[in-house]
XYZ file of C-alpha atoms in Angstrom:
609
model
C -39.212 65.462 30.362
C -39.715 62.147 32.530
C -41.873 62.268 34.984
C -39.077 61.140 37.747
C -37.083 64.234 36.580
C -40.105 66.393 36.841
C -40.653 65.260 40.724
C -36.812 65.897 41.557
C -37.504 69.310 40.043
C -40.606 70.614 42.492
C -38.489 68.688 45.121
C -35.757 71.056 44.649
C -37.557 73.954 44.344
C -39.382 72.888 47.697
C -35.534 72.884 49.594
C -34.732 75.681 51.747
C -31.358 75.119 53.431
C -31.478 78.600 54.662
C -28.951 80.937 52.853
C -27.740 83.466 53.620
C -29.903 83.829 56.733
C -33.801 84.087 57.652
C -33.946 87.955 57.250
C -33.539 87.222 53.451
C -37.212 88.977 53.111
C -40.093 89.690 55.148
C -42.218 87.285 53.086
C -39.635 84.424 51.665
C -42.456 82.909 49.894
C -42.457 85.479 47.519
C -39.224 84.671 46.152
C -38.879 83.564 42.460
C -37.517 80.128 42.412
C -34.978 78.985 39.591
C -34.194 75.280 39.068
C -31.219 75.118 35.960
C -29.812 72.102 34.384
C -27.118 72.918 31.998
C -24.667 70.715 30.083
C -21.839 71.953 28.488
C -20.622 70.351 24.976
C -17.109 71.806 25.214
C -16.374 71.152 21.545
C -18.510 73.810 20.163
C -19.199 75.849 23.075
C -22.972 75.247 23.616
C -25.202 75.186 26.716
C -28.412 72.855 26.437
C -30.490 73.690 29.160
C -33.766 73.088 31.089
C -35.014 75.913 33.196
C -37.768 75.766 35.429
C -38.935 79.007 37.222
C -41.306 79.002 40.078
C -43.333 82.836 40.122
C -45.678 84.042 42.666
C -47.196 87.041 41.638
C -45.865 89.495 44.353
C -47.540 92.361 42.571
C -51.182 93.808 43.180
C -52.352 93.433 39.651
C -53.357 90.222 37.386
C -50.503 89.468 34.696
C -51.192 88.422 31.214
C -47.870 87.667 30.417
C -44.339 87.056 32.170
C -41.310 88.831 30.938
C -37.712 87.450 31.051
C -34.299 89.303 29.705
C -32.056 87.632 27.719
C -29.166 89.501 27.730
C -27.109 86.787 26.354
C -29.043 87.283 22.717
C -27.918 90.752 22.498
C -26.437 91.926 19.393
C -23.066 92.674 20.620
C -22.872 88.571 21.246
C -24.858 87.508 18.539
C -22.147 89.602 16.313
C -19.406 86.862 18.105
C -20.903 83.889 17.589
C -23.797 83.474 20.366
C -26.725 81.813 19.296
C -29.869 81.427 21.195
C -32.500 78.479 20.321
C -35.707 78.161 22.313
C -36.618 74.733 21.902
C -40.253 75.329 23.818
C -41.839 76.642 26.973
C -44.145 74.786 28.970
C -46.503 75.398 31.672
C -45.929 72.737 34.134
C -49.437 73.458 35.926
C -51.237 72.704 33.144
C -48.544 71.373 31.175
C -49.643 73.638 28.147
C -47.136 74.556 25.627
C -47.004 78.276 26.147
C -46.902 81.035 22.972
C -43.716 83.456 23.675
C -41.998 86.056 21.437
C -38.380 87.209 21.424
C -37.778 90.845 20.536
C -37.621 94.156 22.342
C -35.292 97.150 21.198
C -32.366 94.687 20.838
C -33.640 91.020 20.660
C -33.428 90.466 24.527
C -36.935 90.363 25.475
C -38.643 87.442 25.949
C -42.355 87.632 26.160
C -44.198 84.509 27.596
C -48.153 84.714 27.128
C -50.008 83.047 29.837
C -53.209 80.977 28.796
C -54.935 83.104 31.795
C -54.357 85.903 33.988
C -52.089 85.094 36.877
C -53.812 86.603 39.775
C -51.863 88.350 42.811
C -50.231 85.506 45.103
C -50.965 82.954 43.036
C -47.687 80.812 41.778
C -46.886 79.849 37.882
C -44.160 77.087 36.672
C -42.943 77.289 33.751
C -40.078 75.447 32.025
C -38.069 76.831 29.246
C -35.960 74.469 27.178
C -33.406 76.222 25.063
C -29.818 75.739 23.813
C -27.388 78.893 23.822
C -23.717 78.995 21.738
C -21.406 80.708 23.892
C -19.512 83.614 22.137
C -15.549 83.622 21.715
C -15.029 87.154 23.206
C -13.811 88.834 25.861
C -16.541 89.780 27.684
C -18.570 89.037 30.766
C -20.396 86.707 28.799
C -18.011 84.696 26.636
C -15.282 82.119 25.873
C -11.825 82.837 25.418
C -8.481 80.908 25.945
C -9.894 78.369 28.121
C -11.901 80.299 30.339
C -15.165 80.667 30.690
C -17.538 83.269 31.881
C -21.176 83.095 31.950
C -22.962 86.322 33.281
C -26.205 86.775 32.924
C -26.504 84.116 30.657
C -30.044 82.608 31.103
C -33.403 83.694 30.505
C -34.093 85.950 33.970
C -37.605 87.172 35.354
C -37.871 91.013 34.532
C -39.268 93.485 37.390
C -43.019 94.685 37.253
C -43.308 98.069 37.352
C -46.698 99.060 39.279
C -46.341 102.607 39.160
C -46.040 102.450 35.429
C -48.036 99.324 35.103
C -45.762 97.358 32.844
C -43.003 95.090 32.827
C -39.009 96.590 32.887
C -38.065 96.167 29.093
C -34.667 97.724 29.438
C -32.527 96.210 26.737
C -28.608 95.137 27.239
C -26.258 98.306 27.903
C -22.652 97.209 27.028
C -20.747 100.077 28.279
C -22.119 99.215 32.250
C -25.189 97.647 33.662
C -28.779 97.802 32.667
C -29.667 95.224 35.449
C -32.638 95.310 37.662
C -33.694 91.805 39.163
C -35.566 90.780 42.386
C -34.216 88.622 44.710
C -34.846 84.755 43.942
C -33.435 80.913 45.254
C -31.449 79.348 42.647
C -30.692 75.517 42.454
C -28.190 75.439 39.165
C -26.767 72.061 38.043
C -24.129 71.839 35.868
C -22.694 68.997 33.475
C -19.006 69.446 32.602
C -15.864 67.728 31.707
C -14.749 66.153 35.206
C -11.266 68.271 34.735
C -13.513 71.646 34.450
C -13.286 74.042 37.845
C -16.205 75.573 38.304
C -16.906 78.883 40.165
C -20.532 79.903 40.521
C -23.023 81.922 42.958
C -23.916 79.960 46.099
C -22.771 76.940 48.012
C -21.541 74.000 45.948
C -24.096 71.227 47.310
C -22.405 68.181 45.563
C -20.271 67.198 42.778
C -20.763 63.519 41.127
C -18.137 62.454 38.800
C -19.347 59.376 36.173
C -16.507 58.385 33.650
C -14.984 61.835 32.255
C -18.090 63.913 33.227
C -19.332 65.605 36.075
C -22.343 67.075 37.635
C -21.525 70.116 40.223
C -24.681 71.633 41.976
C -25.086 74.721 43.311
C -27.571 76.633 45.358
C -28.071 80.388 46.223
C -30.772 81.858 48.139
C -31.758 85.614 48.194
C -29.652 86.644 45.208
C -30.326 88.760 42.452
C -28.837 86.631 39.311
C -26.967 83.803 39.257
C -23.502 83.506 37.443
C -20.921 80.803 36.601
C -17.260 81.181 35.873
C -15.288 77.899 35.003
C -11.972 76.694 33.405
C -9.962 73.628 33.642
C -6.996 75.674 33.748
C -7.909 77.298 37.434
C -6.069 76.813 40.334
C -7.983 77.959 43.557
C -6.591 79.364 46.878
C -9.715 79.390 49.730
C -9.572 80.443 52.949
C -12.543 80.664 55.729
C -13.063 83.833 57.791
C -15.365 84.996 60.513
C -17.602 87.837 60.295
C -19.734 88.348 62.978
C -20.160 84.560 64.246
C -20.776 83.717 60.404
C -18.197 81.938 58.416
C -17.302 82.850 55.024
C -15.052 81.241 52.703
C -13.556 83.054 50.054
C -12.046 81.982 47.028
C -9.201 83.172 44.482
C -9.908 81.467 40.911
C -6.769 81.732 38.484
C -4.486 80.389 35.919
C -1.326 79.007 37.403
C 1.347 81.258 35.730
C -0.163 84.390 37.554
C -0.482 82.310 41.651
C 1.071 85.789 43.177
C -1.655 87.504 41.416
C -4.175 85.330 42.422
C -3.118 85.686 46.357
C -2.747 89.106 45.897
C -6.935 88.790 44.583
C -7.573 86.621 47.638
C -5.969 88.885 50.253
C -7.660 92.047 49.024
C -11.256 90.305 48.865
C -10.928 89.241 52.635
C -9.536 92.712 53.963
C -12.597 94.192 51.645
C -14.903 91.860 53.271
C -14.137 92.557 56.967
C -13.973 96.570 55.862
C -17.184 96.764 54.410
C -18.815 94.349 57.348
C -17.625 97.386 59.532
C -18.317 100.174 57.784
C -22.039 99.241 56.155
C -22.919 95.956 58.254
C -22.070 92.210 57.764
C -21.592 90.917 54.733
C -24.533 87.827 54.743
C -23.468 85.286 52.373
C -21.099 82.203 53.106
C -19.399 82.538 50.155
C -17.450 85.072 47.854
C -15.234 83.701 44.450
C -12.875 86.096 43.054
C -12.271 84.952 39.310
C -9.807 85.824 37.144
C -11.543 86.033 33.198
C -10.568 87.876 29.889
C -12.538 91.031 29.689
C -12.533 94.248 28.383
C -13.763 95.762 31.804
C -11.531 95.771 34.750
C -14.181 93.884 36.829
C -17.743 92.656 37.037
C -19.866 92.006 39.886
C -22.484 89.292 40.773
C -23.696 87.992 43.969
C -21.056 85.941 45.950
C -19.161 86.064 42.888
C -16.627 88.639 41.035
C -14.727 88.715 37.667
C -11.489 90.539 37.705
C -9.908 90.848 33.833
C -6.772 89.053 33.368
C -4.837 91.851 32.397
C -4.581 93.334 35.953
C -2.943 90.328 37.221
C 1.222 90.974 36.578
C 3.212 92.832 39.560
C 3.370 95.880 38.065
C -0.197 96.419 38.109
C -0.763 95.157 41.875
C -2.147 98.360 43.525
C -4.914 98.615 40.512
C -5.734 94.919 41.128
C -6.369 95.699 44.672
C -8.822 98.783 43.865
C -10.574 96.572 41.355
C -11.286 93.732 43.846
C -11.627 95.777 46.553
C -14.272 97.740 43.792
C -16.421 95.032 43.130
C -16.621 93.197 46.523
C -17.978 96.571 47.397
C -20.832 95.750 44.869
C -21.906 93.047 47.333
C -22.779 95.709 49.023
C -24.286 98.053 46.272
C -26.614 96.425 44.472
C -26.378 92.591 45.550
C -27.638 93.395 48.991
C -28.652 97.054 48.762
C -30.686 96.499 45.119
C -30.661 99.499 43.118
C -31.946 99.829 39.328
C -28.350 99.752 37.421
C -30.114 101.046 34.674
C -31.806 104.013 35.815
C -29.968 104.667 38.730
C -26.021 103.651 38.686
C -24.938 106.540 40.944
C -26.830 104.048 43.607
C -23.921 101.459 43.151
C -21.408 102.969 40.825
C -20.336 105.696 43.178
C -20.452 104.043 46.399
C -17.959 101.185 44.910
C -15.850 103.286 43.264
C -15.568 105.219 46.866
C -15.609 102.126 48.419
C -12.290 100.879 46.342
C -10.442 103.959 48.014
C -11.167 103.859 51.313
C -9.961 100.342 51.050
C -6.328 102.123 50.574
C -7.543 104.266 53.472
C -8.254 101.774 56.069
C -5.810 99.271 55.044
C -2.460 101.585 54.142
C -3.314 105.047 55.913
C -4.742 108.968 54.907
C -1.701 109.616 52.320
C -2.294 106.317 50.497
C -5.813 107.029 50.294
C -4.863 110.996 49.324
C -2.798 109.798 46.331
C -4.818 107.176 45.127
C -7.909 109.479 45.370
C -6.298 111.901 43.577
C -5.057 109.835 40.889
C -7.901 107.686 40.099
C -10.715 110.041 40.716
C -10.551 113.532 41.222
C -7.560 114.225 38.160
C -8.956 112.120 35.896
C -12.291 114.224 36.154
C -10.529 117.628 36.365
C -9.158 116.181 32.693
C -12.567 115.439 31.668
C -13.861 119.103 32.571
C -11.208 120.903 30.602
C -13.081 119.521 27.436
C -16.585 118.388 28.660
C -19.332 119.957 30.505
C -20.241 118.791 33.994
C -23.490 116.834 34.206
C -26.349 115.830 36.249
C -25.501 112.681 38.542
C -28.901 111.185 39.144
C -29.523 110.038 35.159
C -29.810 106.932 33.524
C -27.383 104.765 31.494
C -29.348 105.785 28.701
C -28.882 109.291 29.147
C -25.353 108.502 29.078
C -25.746 106.393 25.946
C -22.299 105.630 23.841
C -20.409 108.311 25.440
C -18.837 106.275 28.092
C -15.928 108.716 28.680
C -19.039 111.325 30.508
C -20.506 107.986 32.030
C -17.601 106.927 33.978
C -16.498 110.528 34.994
C -20.269 111.430 35.966
C -21.174 108.580 37.248
C -18.090 106.801 39.246
C -15.636 109.945 39.312
C -17.931 112.811 40.287
C -20.111 110.087 42.415
C -17.193 108.841 44.525
C -16.314 113.019 45.068
C -19.953 113.850 46.402
C -19.735 110.717 48.785
C -16.212 112.196 49.982
C -17.822 115.845 50.301
C -20.788 114.339 52.117
C -18.672 112.786 54.849
C -16.572 115.897 55.123
C -19.682 117.694 56.021
C -21.337 115.155 58.192
C -17.794 113.643 59.673
C -16.720 110.027 59.823
C -19.006 109.175 62.753
C -22.333 110.800 61.333
C -21.385 109.662 57.745
C -20.625 105.722 58.256
C -23.621 105.644 60.684
C -25.958 106.843 57.955
C -24.904 104.405 55.795
C -25.210 101.502 58.086
C -28.856 102.774 58.614
C -29.202 102.582 54.870
C -28.177 99.030 55.153
C -30.022 98.066 58.036
C -33.206 99.464 56.223
C -32.787 98.249 52.574
C -30.739 95.174 53.249
C -32.231 92.821 50.205
C -34.752 95.408 49.392
C -35.010 97.578 46.305
C -33.995 101.226 46.859
C -33.718 104.509 45.126
C -31.777 107.452 45.632
C -34.367 109.223 46.965
C -34.682 106.722 49.512
C -31.051 106.898 50.061
C -31.352 110.748 50.544
C -34.415 110.155 52.869
C -32.520 107.958 54.975
C -29.597 110.104 55.365
C -31.554 112.952 56.777
C -33.160 110.796 59.045
C -30.187 109.586 60.286
C -28.228 112.559 60.718
C -31.461 114.920 61.703
C -30.137 117.509 59.243
C -31.707 118.598 56.048
C -29.108 117.903 53.434
C -31.689 119.052 50.399
C -29.588 121.681 49.776
C -26.490 119.340 49.435
C -28.017 116.574 47.154
C -29.791 119.370 44.916
C -26.166 120.567 44.330
C -24.268 117.182 43.736
C -27.070 114.723 42.327
C -29.480 116.766 40.539
C -27.431 120.019 39.128
C -24.731 120.917 36.599
C -21.786 122.961 37.160
C -18.965 122.652 39.477
C -18.104 125.793 41.874
C -14.823 127.479 42.319
C -13.795 129.230 45.370
C -11.498 132.240 46.546
C -10.953 133.779 49.630
C -10.857 137.694 48.594
C -10.619 139.279 52.186
C -9.085 138.018 55.543
C -8.957 140.274 58.590
C -8.413 139.392 62.062
C -9.004 142.092 65.229
C -7.121 140.899 68.438
C -6.888 141.551 71.887
C -5.475 139.875 74.907
C -4.162 136.700 72.258
C -7.941 136.297 71.328
C -8.487 136.667 67.843
C -11.721 137.673 65.802
C -10.832 136.639 61.937
C -13.124 137.558 59.315
C -13.120 135.969 55.976
C -14.881 136.736 52.713
C -15.313 133.758 49.795
C -16.075 134.457 46.574
C -17.646 131.463 44.284
C -16.214 132.282 40.963
C -18.083 130.550 38.466
C -20.993 132.217 37.259
C -23.121 129.298 36.199
C -23.144 128.211 39.735
C -25.832 128.894 42.201
C -25.293 126.252 45.319
C -24.972 126.468 49.389
C -21.888 124.666 50.223
C -19.691 124.037 53.379
C -16.262 124.952 52.114
C -12.910 124.226 54.605
C -10.965 126.863 55.120
C -7.392 126.474 56.753
C -6.428 128.931 58.949
C -2.368 128.853 59.635
C -0.695 130.751 62.838
C 2.858 130.629 63.884
C 4.864 127.759 65.162
C 2.917 125.250 62.784
C -0.502 125.693 64.291
C -3.122 124.983 61.510
C -7.135 124.803 62.137
C -9.534 123.896 59.840
C -13.218 125.743 59.741
C -16.114 124.887 57.426
C -17.367 127.859 55.999
C -20.897 128.435 54.338
C -20.823 129.532 50.954
C -24.068 130.868 50.125
C -24.516 132.173 46.251
C -21.408 134.171 45.035
C -20.297 135.534 47.715
C -20.359 134.736 51.650
C -18.567 136.375 54.866
C -17.800 134.451 58.058
C -16.388 135.691 61.460
C -14.513 133.045 63.594
C -12.976 133.384 66.894
C -9.735 131.712 67.716
C -7.164 131.511 70.571
C -4.203 132.049 68.230
C -2.715 135.356 66.050
C -3.812 133.868 62.297
C -1.023 134.645 59.747
C -2.308 133.097 56.744
C -5.694 131.377 55.388
C -6.227 128.723 52.668
C -9.623 127.908 50.773
C -9.932 123.653 50.299
C -6.684 122.794 51.143
C -7.167 119.107 50.180
C -9.400 119.819 47.463
C -12.044 118.128 49.076
C -14.745 120.177 47.384
C -14.914 119.513 43.588
C -13.584 122.660 41.540
C -10.375 124.512 40.791
C -10.504 126.553 43.843
C -8.557 129.813 43.996
C -5.916 127.909 46.694
C -3.240 129.702 47.894
C -2.390 131.117 51.339
C -3.947 134.650 51.473
C -2.057 137.084 54.381
C -4.055 137.843 57.075
C -4.787 141.831 57.887
C -4.111 141.987 61.875
C -6.075 144.857 63.644
C -6.168 144.859 67.096
C -9.698 146.297 68.782
C -9.522 150.165 68.999
C -12.369 151.277 71.530
C -14.621 154.236 71.471
C -15.154 156.716 74.512
C -17.846 154.794 76.046
C -15.988 151.231 75.815
C -13.049 153.373 77.196
C -15.401 154.877 80.149
C -16.893 151.221 80.643
C -13.047 149.863 80.804
C -11.793 152.205 83.396
C -14.786 151.948 85.514
C -13.644 148.173 85.891
C -10.475 148.854 86.370
C -10.946 151.145 88.884
C -13.708 148.842 90.871
C -10.959 146.473 90.809
C -9.130 148.539 92.517
C -11.119 149.629 94.992
C -12.205 145.729 95.920
C -8.641 145.197 96.287
C -8.193 147.866 98.564
C -11.252 147.434 100.760
C -9.644 143.907 100.889
C -6.407 144.790 101.863
C -7.579 146.919 104.766
C -9.564 144.391 106.418
C -7.052 142.186 106.198
C -4.230 144.922 107.868
C -6.708 145.164 110.462
C -6.916 141.173 111.209
C -3.111 141.799 111.096
C -2.964 138.731 108.585
C -0.888 141.274 106.406
C 2.951 141.726 106.918
């Protein structure tokens, strides 16, 4: 590299445009910085790359090596024609060439040996020169039918686990995500043919055209990773919106034949951005791009950019297109901003994104549409899964599920979304959403774990919810509830209703609040949450109307195939003991005596005629 290019690199590393805002980290100077120059050779689908990384040791240990994930070198991509060639790795502080190994479980771990240990708060700038052939593959990293999808394609720093004393060495997980990256700043310069339409993470700073080529410069700050999607066929529609005083430009990239669906994707993304900003906290970035790609998946999330598979871009699949776009937009909060480890705790982002996707339908189209979509896409698939499979623990890593994609999707996505819906029922809307806002405030641009989440919800609500999270995140088994007795005693139009509920699954021993619907005459209906502990519980409820029937979990909010039939209420009017009769008669006689005294006094005054 020439001295002029090196100077430009160092200047770019020092620039700070202030994206997304000044609240990224308490110490922004600890953010890693990437400057990437990539030239795409279209004829052989190869990237020629010069990547410079400025790493400041934010850990409290001396580091003898730096570790990078190179997920583009995973076996799945190599089998489809991907080829990574590292030319050299150089220490720009000393101009020394560094030794490295590319290995790990699946060949995706790049370990760079440092000439001497790097002390805490000390900075190291290294340059990685490499070429990368893009595989012909319908995937988040691949090329197919003129669309390039470049997700997690470059060497990206791993996270050092101080609690374990080692770098995170997670391999690539093809059925979901194993990603766990620190927040960083990016300057990416992409040299492509001038007819290429490029979408990427970050703000487009500049586009320079020279002859038949152009260089596009994207800048992103405080993001967990960087992604590029591009095609010479793309059409783009954009709209600027305002979220809490900040302008956000939302764009949809699609192929020309699918303009209608491209507009639907744009409209859905805009509504989702506004909705989740209200429910969770304001979207902090200035850009969001929705990109059509060819993929085996429904959608894929990256900071400021989401991929949506071309299969969903059809009028008959509009509803699913909206659902997937809303799901992926939700990941901007759950993973991109509130930063979980997707490999170790996929529940912490996928359950929230799945539930958010259905919330989109509730807030946009109403409760009945929410119930329909939730039933069709979440509850019924989970019940079908349970017909031939066992329930499992949600707080598990992707490695626990391995290649069992069916189990992974149902336990993490479907059961996860149901768990959040049950939590919402128990807390009520106000407490539920205020808890999520507190999670956003406390973990915005920070790492979060499931335990961090549960602790924050308990703090926000002032409740001990260990019983709930223990049952639905850390236990196996789905309960089944049935009302075995319903008796009401009434006097003077007031009733005391006694309900006995049994939990029918012998393998389950949990505490749960179960909704019971009480039906009266003339359409009167009342829902009461009843605490059920163990196999049987009794509840006494006072109501101001005569109950006719009761039904457990009428809307199937609590997971499990309950015996949700109408149970007639046996009415028994109060019978009094001899002592109670004496008290009642005495009280009546006293009232009569008081009325008589009052009448006599009024008569003497002449006020009674």
